[in-house]
Amino acid sequence: MTTASVSPPPETRVGHVLYLLYLAGLVSGFVTLLIALVVAYVYRTDAAPWLRAHYQFLISTFWIGLLYMVAAVVLSVLIIGLALPPLLVTAWFVIRCIVGWRALHQRLPPPRPSSWLW
């Protein structure tokens, strides 16, 4: 009787860690997001094409998310007390990380990596 391996394949470990760092950044602050962003920039040059798509997906997620969050904060300030826009951006960010994580786990490129949605 053989047991299935619980740990991700070696070539996907960095990607899994980066997705976790992105999600941890929601709780721990901006530092883990910046670390994951830098690592994604470094690792994307030597990665296989399907894995390079994940690194690009993570990079895009950071920059698009930053843009969305700035817009959400401006909207929240203009409409005093409305916390909905930042919550929507956070939900978008979490969904995007989950979608990327699932694709990485299946050893597939992320679906629609250039999309601004997910």
XYZ file of C-alpha atoms in Angstrom:
118
model
C 0.000 0.000 0.000
C 1.433 3.355 -1.050
C 0.614 6.702 0.429
C 0.141 9.800 -1.643
C 2.618 12.581 -1.183
C 1.150 15.558 0.640
C 3.933 17.979 -0.209
C 3.811 19.789 -3.551
C 6.179 18.792 -6.346
C 9.585 20.497 -6.064
C 9.064 22.793 -9.063
C 5.844 24.197 -7.592
C 7.013 24.742 -4.008
C 8.188 28.306 -4.576
C 4.891 29.190 -6.223
C 2.911 27.693 -3.355
C 4.985 29.659 -0.855
C 4.428 32.859 -2.834
C 0.657 32.392 -2.884
C 0.786 31.770 0.886
C 2.885 34.903 1.399
C 0.349 36.910 -0.581
C -2.490 35.646 1.606
C -0.413 36.142 4.756
C 0.131 39.731 3.644
C -3.539 40.404 4.289
C -2.967 39.667 7.964
C 0.672 40.467 8.621
C 1.090 43.532 6.472
C 2.698 44.732 3.323
C 6.160 43.217 3.970
C 5.282 39.639 3.015
C 3.642 40.897 -0.172
C 6.805 42.776 -1.132
C 8.980 39.748 -0.398
C 6.733 37.550 -2.554
C 6.759 40.166 -5.330
C 10.556 40.307 -5.422
C 10.847 36.514 -5.410
C 8.307 36.263 -8.254
C 10.357 38.732 -10.306
C 13.546 36.744 -9.639
C 12.139 33.265 -10.310
C 10.121 34.046 -13.425
C 13.157 34.308 -15.730
C 14.327 30.708 -15.349
C 10.963 28.982 -14.915
C 9.159 26.680 -17.314
C 6.548 28.534 -19.411
C 3.542 27.307 -17.407
C 5.296 28.203 -14.154
C 6.447 31.559 -15.553
C 2.758 32.317 -16.141
C 2.160 31.875 -12.393
C 4.954 34.252 -11.487
C 3.571 36.795 -13.945
C 0.101 36.200 -12.500
C 1.430 36.927 -9.007
C 3.209 40.061 -10.203
C 0.067 41.288 -11.956
C -2.014 40.466 -8.901
C 0.190 42.688 -6.760
C 0.158 45.701 -9.087
C -3.514 45.447 -10.049
C -4.440 44.908 -6.407
C -2.448 47.967 -5.385
C -4.230 50.041 -8.019
C -7.628 48.687 -6.965
C -6.880 49.345 -3.283
C -5.829 52.942 -3.914
C -9.034 53.499 -5.885
C -11.061 51.792 -3.133
C -9.528 53.942 -0.409
C -10.208 57.100 -2.433
C -13.814 55.989 -2.912
C -14.110 55.250 0.803
C -12.824 58.718 1.657
C -15.156 60.389 -0.827
C -18.112 58.416 0.486
C -17.326 58.799 4.177
C -17.568 55.652 6.227
C -18.164 53.261 3.340
C -15.811 50.316 3.878
C -17.263 48.218 1.064
C -14.714 49.030 -1.697
C -11.655 47.851 0.308
C -13.553 44.704 1.331
C -14.363 43.978 -2.310
C -10.713 44.405 -3.271
C -9.699 42.038 -0.472
C -12.229 39.452 -1.683
C -10.907 39.860 -5.261
C -7.351 39.329 -3.994
C -8.231 36.180 -2.035
C -10.193 34.687 -4.940
C -7.352 35.411 -7.347
C -4.839 33.715 -5.030
C -7.092 30.664 -4.634
C -7.591 30.385 -8.403
C -3.825 30.603 -8.951
C -3.080 28.135 -6.155
C -5.504 25.561 -7.601
C -4.030 25.863 -11.080
C -0.498 25.559 -9.688
C -1.486 22.496 -7.682
C -2.785 20.919 -10.907
C 0.443 21.926 -12.694
C -1.468 24.186 -15.080
C -0.910 27.845 -15.906
C -3.374 30.203 -14.258
C -6.571 30.684 -16.229
C -6.655 34.057 -18.011
C -3.342 35.328 -16.549
C -3.745 38.746 -18.168
C -7.270 39.273 -16.812
C -7.919 42.059 -14.340
C -10.612 39.987 -12.670
C -9.568 36.376 -11.976
